[in-house]
Amino acid sequence: MVVKLQRFVRKMTLAGAAASAAAILFSPAVLAQNDDDETIEEVTVTGFRESLEAALSQKRSAVGSVDSILAEDIADFPDNNLAESLQRISGVSIDRAAGEGRNVTVRGLNSTFTRTLVNGMEVTSSSGFTDALNGATNNRTFDFNTFDSDLFRQLTVRKTPNAQTEEGSLGATIELQTARPFDFDEMTLTASAQLGYNENAEEADPRVAVLFSNTFADGTLGILAGFSYSERNVVEEGASSVRWDNVNDFGSVLGVSDPDDDNVVEVNGPETPVDEGGAFRPRLPRYDYYTNSIERTGFNFALQFAPSDNVELGLDVLTSKHEAKRDERFIQGIMNNNGVNGGSDLVDYEIDPTNTMLFGSVTNGRIHSESRRDELSTDFSVITAYANVDFSDTFRMNALVGTSESEFENPVQTSINLMRNGVDWSWDYRDGRIPDLNFGSAADDLDGWDTASFRLRPQAVNNSFDTVKLDFAVDLNDAMTLNFGASTKTFEFDQSESRRDDESVDPLGVTVVPTNLMQTLNAGGVGSWASVDFDAYLAAAMQADPSAFEVFPRTANIWGVEEETASLYVQLDFETSVGDVPLRGNIGVRNIDTDQTSISFGADELEDAIVTATHNYDELLPSLNLVWETSEDVLVRFSWATAISRAGLGFLRPNANVSVSGGSRTISGGNPQLEPTKAKTYDLAVEYYFAEESLLSMAVFHKDIETFVQTFGQSMLYNETGLNIPEQVGIDACAAAGQPASECNTTTAQWEFRAPFNAPGGDLFGFEIGYQQPFTFLPGFWSNMGVYANFTYVDAELDYIDQDGVVIDTQNFLGLSQTAHNFTLYYEDDFFMGRLSLAHRDGFLTNVPGRNSNVLEGTHATTNLDASMSFNLSDSLKLTAEILNITDEADDQWVDQSGDRPSFYHTSGRQYYVGAQFRY
């Protein structure tokens, strides 16, 4: 943190007089005076209905499509973190991990197309997850589970761009604003304490938050400090298959090994003329048991100084530390190794009409007891300083300088895999998503295990932003304001990993004694098994062979990206009328110029040589936003813009493998020359404010997306890839393959470059319907009730291509749920408040085509039901109770569209909270 502050001070010095102290359009004073910023005005919130009314007021006053959640709303929704708060907004769906929200999808575009701002500054945040959830975050997404929601004053989802809003999002820009002292009229002290309980973990978890704010010197100086801390222990139970495959043939089927036997052909597939595989069987059918221990600590500090009515200076500091420890334990049959299957006899089986072997019984097989331990931490910080200066009644400046950093470390990633051979076992998926796995007594027996592998894979992911922005506004007359400005930002990302030199080397030899094992775990009553006692096993391994704990950098997984972007914009805000109909809006254009540098180590033929690549691109991004007030209660909005999202970081990695076989010359790797994904976006909305605190709205949106990144091959010269691969590498590869120099000349011969490219895109169409109303028109008790609901439909298909660029399938965008809806029913009076909230998301695709010859891969629909209630004992004291995940919703992943083969099925249990809130 000290180093971060030192860097920040240097940035402020460089910003100098231009920033004056630093600033941004998102401060309360500017929000009140700049309509184009669309957050409009500072609002004092005292209850749930008041917070809904304030958010509705901001939506009505905005020019573009904007939805917000305000402080009382965030504090009182039954949520573990910010993602779960955001899912209440129309068009927003979330991905979950360990039973809580992780990433945000907006209007069908997954989290890689969404930008996140904290206190006006772009940020990213990385965390570590299980392999089933793609491991550590190494892309541009923001992991919202980094924070509790307690430190934030307002969440805003901006779905339509304008020139004044920085580029980088096709889905939405999400703005997170912490509290500031001028948000409060007087000295304020709030404190909350909760005790949580997860029914699977059966442990009590504390959660506390404190905020203090006060103003001094006749209200010209304000200081605010906030703190939050929470623990969460979660147990995930279920089963997984690590996909399904139709290879790895059995040695015999029903005692017969003749490859032409009907049963053998049905199971293993025909040998001739081409072995295309047989029935699909689970690769690693297994029971899973995860324990997650999570701690989150957050701190925010804000300083505001207004020496006059024309000047406001401020400083925002937000830090968060997310620490987790996760143990994963599996008992599994081995079906992904032909060396194992080839010695096994399939003695009974059942294959359904989709060629899925739902049931199988094996003799002389192998089982594994696999255990993995991860210790993970994310240190996140963002520091911004701002200055809002009114030089005159018609000329204003807002300036900001800021820096943010996310440091993710996974210093402990230890996997120990024990094996037992000669086991008779079976699997049975005929009765549901959780199979019946029968390993006999072999799984529970503490004797007879050998070590199959011992893996150590520590890793780290770091990213940072440094930003300077200047914005000016000139009132040309009472109806027009000219906004213009400039900004620079530097984004840096790097990833690293280390591994043991040989992960198959067993530090204990072939003997695993019972004292190194734990007597059984039980996953939801479906199975029990012997597993590693980490402390005992690692202590014995260290004593047996200390060198087994040496790890070495894995250069194939060490790489980084740096981007420097300069941008200029101009935007005209106006108010006029067409006939008797008031019309307001903005029109503008933003120009960006990005210099990108990617670096990585090569692999294999490059002998770990460093590969660098540079790329420059500039874009001109026009936008138009209009609002017609067709009547006192009806607004019609229209937005049009050109928007971009930068290429995923993993695609930009300049790694390369060079190979020559016969007449085939191939280079495979990343592509740092990728252009951003660009789209024309259109948005038309009608909003009917039919009563106080009430809204009925419908928005129709369309995105004409020019390109999507897909991996395939293109023919080009050796030096056209942009990877800066040494010429000698290609010459040596050709010589090793016995190719004449004339055929492999790196300046004249064509090579097949297999990498991510900007492939053709697709059209996205959808609509949102929103409804919000308190039932004040009803008599008595019923008048204290109300509803907040929305529905979103999205349709978007993409032509997916193979490595030769041939279209192989047309399917939905990855991560797109065709429908999603949220429904909250609430009751609120002076003493009691209660809410029941439902969030539904349709299933979505995760891989096209699927792996291991499966047609597709995806995740089934989820419906999460949460409830909260509170009792106001006095103006200062409130008791609270919450239940999250009332239906114990499962994370249900599948492979193959027709077979719907279970890949991963986990539940994390219901979560309960009771607590109290104090306000002075």
PDB file of C-alpha atoms in Angstrom, residues 660-812:
ATOM      1  CA  VAL A 660       7.159 -28.525 -40.026  1.00  0.00           C
ATOM      2  CA  SER A 661       5.871 -31.929 -41.117  1.00  0.00           C
ATOM      3  CA  GLY A 662       6.097 -32.970 -44.749  1.00  0.00           C
ATOM      4  CA  GLY A 663       4.831 -30.061 -46.786  1.00  0.00           C
ATOM      5  CA  SER A 664       2.967 -28.553 -43.842  1.00  0.00           C
ATOM      6  CA  ARG A 665       4.569 -25.510 -42.215  1.00  0.00           C
ATOM      7  CA  THR A 666       2.640 -24.302 -39.156  1.00  0.00           C
ATOM      8  CA  ILE A 667       2.940 -21.517 -36.610  1.00  0.00           C
ATOM      9  CA  SER A 668       0.446 -21.673 -33.734  1.00  0.00           C
ATOM     10  CA  GLY A 669       0.016 -19.214 -30.902  1.00  0.00           C
ATOM     11  CA  GLY A 670      -1.653 -15.971 -29.864  1.00  0.00           C
ATOM     12  CA  ASN A 671      -2.293 -12.949 -32.030  1.00  0.00           C
ATOM     13  CA  PRO A 672      -1.261  -9.567 -30.607  1.00  0.00           C
ATOM     14  CA  GLN A 673      -2.415  -7.888 -33.847  1.00  0.00           C
ATOM     15  CA  LEU A 674      -6.084  -8.381 -33.010  1.00  0.00           C
ATOM     16  CA  GLU A 675      -8.338  -5.381 -33.463  1.00  0.00           C
ATOM     17  CA  PRO A 676     -11.016  -4.488 -30.902  1.00  0.00           C
ATOM     18  CA  THR A 677     -14.492  -5.897 -31.346  1.00  0.00           C
ATOM     19  CA  LYS A 678     -16.587  -3.070 -32.797  1.00  0.00           C
ATOM     20  CA  ALA A 679     -20.352  -2.717 -32.987  1.00  0.00           C
ATOM     21  CA  LYS A 680     -23.054  -0.288 -34.040  1.00  0.00           C
ATOM     22  CA  THR A 681     -25.517  -0.089 -31.160  1.00  0.00           C
ATOM     23  CA  TYR A 682     -29.158   1.054 -31.277  1.00  0.00           C
ATOM     24  CA  ASP A 683     -31.529   1.507 -28.354  1.00  0.00           C
ATOM     25  CA  LEU A 684     -35.192   2.602 -28.301  1.00  0.00           C
ATOM     26  CA  ALA A 685     -37.135   2.842 -25.038  1.00  0.00           C
ATOM     27  CA  VAL A 686     -40.527   4.014 -23.826  1.00  0.00           C
ATOM     28  CA  GLU A 687     -40.990   4.829 -20.141  1.00  0.00           C
ATOM     29  CA  TYR A 688     -44.382   5.486 -18.575  1.00  0.00           C
ATOM     30  CA  TYR A 689     -44.238   7.072 -15.105  1.00  0.00           C
ATOM     31  CA  PHE A 690     -47.910   6.394 -14.449  1.00  0.00           C
ATOM     32  CA  ALA A 691     -47.925   7.164 -10.711  1.00  0.00           C
ATOM     33  CA  GLU A 692     -45.628   8.371  -7.968  1.00  0.00           C
ATOM     34  CA  GLU A 693     -42.680   5.975  -7.458  1.00  0.00           C
ATOM     35  CA  SER A 694     -43.987   3.917 -10.392  1.00  0.00           C
ATOM     36  CA  LEU A 695     -42.717   2.958 -13.824  1.00  0.00           C
ATOM     37  CA  LEU A 696     -43.713   0.735 -16.714  1.00  0.00           C
ATOM     38  CA  SER A 697     -40.993   0.619 -19.362  1.00  0.00           C
ATOM     39  CA  MET A 698     -39.887  -1.252 -22.428  1.00  0.00           C
ATOM     40  CA  ALA A 699     -36.556  -0.971 -24.235  1.00  0.00           C
ATOM     41  CA  VAL A 700     -35.630  -2.572 -27.556  1.00  0.00           C
ATOM     42  CA  PHE A 701     -31.927  -2.857 -28.375  1.00  0.00           C
ATOM     43  CA  HIS A 702     -29.866  -4.034 -31.315  1.00  0.00           C
ATOM     44  CA  LYS A 703     -26.112  -4.462 -31.725  1.00  0.00           C
ATOM     45  CA  ASP A 704     -24.544  -4.998 -35.134  1.00  0.00           C
ATOM     46  CA  ILE A 705     -21.274  -6.621 -34.061  1.00  0.00           C
ATOM     47  CA  GLU A 706     -18.648  -6.531 -36.812  1.00  0.00           C
ATOM     48  CA  THR A 707     -16.263  -9.198 -35.511  1.00  0.00           C
ATOM     49  CA  PHE A 708     -15.834 -11.887 -32.896  1.00  0.00           C
ATOM     50  CA  VAL A 709     -12.476 -13.413 -32.105  1.00  0.00           C
ATOM     51  CA  GLN A 710     -12.218 -17.059 -33.168  1.00  0.00           C
ATOM     52  CA  THR A 711      -9.256 -19.373 -33.703  1.00  0.00           C
ATOM     53  CA  PHE A 712      -8.504 -20.701 -37.181  1.00  0.00           C
ATOM     54  CA  GLY A 713      -5.679 -20.827 -39.725  1.00  0.00           C
ATOM     55  CA  GLN A 714      -4.565 -18.284 -42.296  1.00  0.00           C
ATOM     56  CA  SER A 715      -1.813 -18.559 -44.883  1.00  0.00           C
ATOM     57  CA  MET A 716       0.858 -15.854 -44.613  1.00  0.00           C
ATOM     58  CA  LEU A 717       4.572 -15.203 -44.706  1.00  0.00           C
ATOM     59  CA  TYR A 718       6.647 -16.135 -41.689  1.00  0.00           C
ATOM     60  CA  ASN A 719       7.318 -12.532 -40.725  1.00  0.00           C
ATOM     61  CA  GLU A 720       3.689 -11.376 -41.078  1.00  0.00           C
ATOM     62  CA  THR A 721       2.394 -12.908 -37.855  1.00  0.00           C
ATOM     63  CA  GLY A 722       3.495  -9.952 -35.722  1.00  0.00           C
ATOM     64  CA  LEU A 723       5.111 -12.330 -33.207  1.00  0.00           C
ATOM     65  CA  ASN A 724       8.710 -11.347 -33.985  1.00  0.00           C
ATOM     66  CA  ILE A 725       9.798 -14.993 -34.053  1.00  0.00           C
ATOM     67  CA  PRO A 726      13.526 -15.319 -34.840  1.00  0.00           C
ATOM     68  CA  GLU A 727      13.968 -16.362 -38.473  1.00  0.00           C
ATOM     69  CA  GLN A 728      16.421 -19.050 -37.465  1.00  0.00           C
ATOM     70  CA  VAL A 729      13.678 -20.927 -35.598  1.00  0.00           C
ATOM     71  CA  GLY A 730      11.748 -21.463 -38.842  1.00  0.00           C
ATOM     72  CA  ILE A 731      14.901 -22.395 -40.776  1.00  0.00           C
ATOM     73  CA  ASP A 732      15.898 -24.956 -38.130  1.00  0.00           C
ATOM     74  CA  ALA A 733      12.388 -26.467 -38.053  1.00  0.00           C
ATOM     75  CA  CYS A 734      12.471 -26.943 -41.828  1.00  0.00           C
ATOM     76  CA  ALA A 735      15.945 -28.457 -41.732  1.00  0.00           C
ATOM     77  CA  ALA A 736      14.911 -30.893 -38.984  1.00  0.00           C
ATOM     78  CA  ALA A 737      12.000 -32.028 -41.158  1.00  0.00           C
ATOM     79  CA  GLY A 738      14.273 -32.522 -44.164  1.00  0.00           C
ATOM     80  CA  GLN A 739      12.706 -29.714 -46.176  1.00  0.00           C
ATOM     81  CA  PRO A 740      14.816 -27.963 -48.821  1.00  0.00           C
ATOM     82  CA  ALA A 741      15.659 -24.354 -48.056  1.00  0.00           C
ATOM     83  CA  SER A 742      13.717 -23.153 -51.106  1.00  0.00           C
ATOM     84  CA  GLU A 743      10.482 -24.623 -49.658  1.00  0.00           C
ATOM     85  CA  CYS A 744      11.030 -23.088 -46.223  1.00  0.00           C
ATOM     86  CA  ASN A 745      12.386 -19.667 -47.050  1.00  0.00           C
ATOM     87  CA  THR A 746      10.917 -17.546 -44.276  1.00  0.00           C
ATOM     88  CA  THR A 747      10.594 -14.487 -46.533  1.00  0.00           C
ATOM     89  CA  THR A 748       8.920 -16.139 -49.518  1.00  0.00           C
ATOM     90  CA  ALA A 749       7.244 -19.400 -48.400  1.00  0.00           C
ATOM     91  CA  GLN A 750       3.669 -19.429 -47.083  1.00  0.00           C
ATOM     92  CA  TRP A 751       3.100 -20.692 -43.530  1.00  0.00           C
ATOM     93  CA  GLU A 752      -0.169 -21.688 -41.843  1.00  0.00           C
ATOM     94  CA  PHE A 753      -0.687 -19.342 -38.900  1.00  0.00           C
ATOM     95  CA  ARG A 754      -3.220 -20.912 -36.500  1.00  0.00           C
ATOM     96  CA  ALA A 755      -4.237 -18.232 -34.030  1.00  0.00           C
ATOM     97  CA  PRO A 756      -7.141 -16.072 -32.854  1.00  0.00           C
ATOM     98  CA  PHE A 757      -8.376 -13.776 -35.642  1.00  0.00           C
ATOM     99  CA  ASN A 758     -11.095 -11.179 -36.062  1.00  0.00           C
ATOM    100  CA  ALA A 759     -13.736 -13.450 -37.578  1.00  0.00           C
ATOM    101  CA  PRO A 760     -17.160 -12.267 -38.784  1.00  0.00           C
ATOM    102  CA  GLY A 761     -19.482 -11.188 -35.988  1.00  0.00           C
ATOM    103  CA  GLY A 762     -23.261 -11.294 -35.668  1.00  0.00           C
ATOM    104  CA  ASP A 763     -26.397  -9.389 -34.751  1.00  0.00           C
ATOM    105  CA  LEU A 764     -27.748  -9.159 -31.226  1.00  0.00           C
ATOM    106  CA  PHE A 765     -31.390  -8.223 -30.665  1.00  0.00           C
ATOM    107  CA  GLY A 766     -33.360  -8.013 -27.463  1.00  0.00           C
ATOM    108  CA  PHE A 767     -35.819  -6.194 -25.287  1.00  0.00           C
ATOM    109  CA  GLU A 768     -36.342  -5.374 -21.616  1.00  0.00           C
ATOM    110  CA  ILE A 769     -39.589  -4.812 -19.751  1.00  0.00           C
ATOM    111  CA  GLY A 770     -39.562  -3.162 -16.343  1.00  0.00           C
ATOM    112  CA  TYR A 771     -42.317  -2.619 -13.798  1.00  0.00           C
ATOM    113  CA  GLN A 772     -42.067  -0.852 -10.457  1.00  0.00           C
ATOM    114  CA  GLN A 773     -44.926   0.276  -8.183  1.00  0.00           C
ATOM    115  CA  PRO A 774     -45.816   0.633  -4.512  1.00  0.00           C
ATOM    116  CA  PHE A 775     -49.355  -0.548  -3.809  1.00  0.00           C
ATOM    117  CA  THR A 776     -50.381   2.681  -2.079  1.00  0.00           C
ATOM    118  CA  PHE A 777     -53.728   2.534  -3.882  1.00  0.00           C
ATOM    119  CA  LEU A 778     -54.715  -0.549  -1.853  1.00  0.00           C
ATOM    120  CA  PRO A 779     -56.423  -0.310   1.576  1.00  0.00           C
ATOM    121  CA  GLY A 780     -54.821  -0.896   4.964  1.00  0.00           C
ATOM    122  CA  PHE A 781     -52.042  -3.454   5.269  1.00  0.00           C
ATOM    123  CA  TRP A 782     -51.797  -3.949   1.513  1.00  0.00           C
ATOM    124  CA  SER A 783     -50.846  -0.314   0.885  1.00  0.00           C
ATOM    125  CA  ASN A 784     -47.403  -0.976   2.394  1.00  0.00           C
ATOM    126  CA  MET A 785     -46.562  -3.561  -0.251  1.00  0.00           C
ATOM    127  CA  GLY A 786     -44.935  -3.046  -3.619  1.00  0.00           C
ATOM    128  CA  VAL A 787     -43.218  -4.773  -6.502  1.00  0.00           C
ATOM    129  CA  TYR A 788     -40.007  -4.309  -8.461  1.00  0.00           C
ATOM    130  CA  ALA A 789     -39.723  -6.582 -11.515  1.00  0.00           C
ATOM    131  CA  ASN A 790     -38.100  -6.867 -14.922  1.00  0.00           C
ATOM    132  CA  PHE A 791     -37.795  -9.260 -17.853  1.00  0.00           C
ATOM    133  CA  THR A 792     -35.080  -9.431 -20.523  1.00  0.00           C
ATOM    134  CA  TYR A 793     -35.028 -11.331 -23.809  1.00  0.00           C
ATOM    135  CA  VAL A 794     -31.908 -11.559 -26.011  1.00  0.00           C
ATOM    136  CA  ASP A 795     -31.406 -13.322 -29.332  1.00  0.00           C
ATOM    137  CA  ALA A 796     -27.956 -13.484 -30.912  1.00  0.00           C
ATOM    138  CA  GLU A 797     -26.299 -16.176 -33.017  1.00  0.00           C
ATOM    139  CA  LEU A 798     -22.786 -16.578 -34.315  1.00  0.00           C
ATOM    140  CA  ASP A 799     -21.269 -18.725 -37.059  1.00  0.00           C
ATOM    141  CA  TYR A 800     -18.598 -20.823 -35.329  1.00  0.00           C
ATOM    142  CA  ILE A 801     -15.694 -21.910 -37.508  1.00  0.00           C
ATOM    143  CA  ASP A 802     -13.047 -24.626 -37.392  1.00  0.00           C
ATOM    144  CA  GLN A 803      -9.278 -24.236 -37.716  1.00  0.00           C
ATOM    145  CA  ASP A 804      -9.638 -23.992 -41.494  1.00  0.00           C
ATOM    146  CA  GLY A 805     -12.148 -21.142 -41.255  1.00  0.00           C
ATOM    147  CA  VAL A 806     -15.108 -23.350 -42.289  1.00  0.00           C
ATOM    148  CA  VAL A 807     -18.447 -22.744 -40.534  1.00  0.00           C
ATOM    149  CA  ILE A 808     -19.240 -25.819 -38.440  1.00  0.00           C
ATOM    150  CA  ASP A 809     -22.198 -24.582 -36.396  1.00  0.00           C
ATOM    151  CA  THR A 810     -24.451 -21.593 -35.777  1.00  0.00           C
ATOM    152  CA  GLN A 811     -25.270 -21.109 -32.109  1.00  0.00           C
ATOM    153  CA  ASN A 812     -25.899 -18.458 -29.463  1.00  0.00           C
TER     154      ASN A 812
END
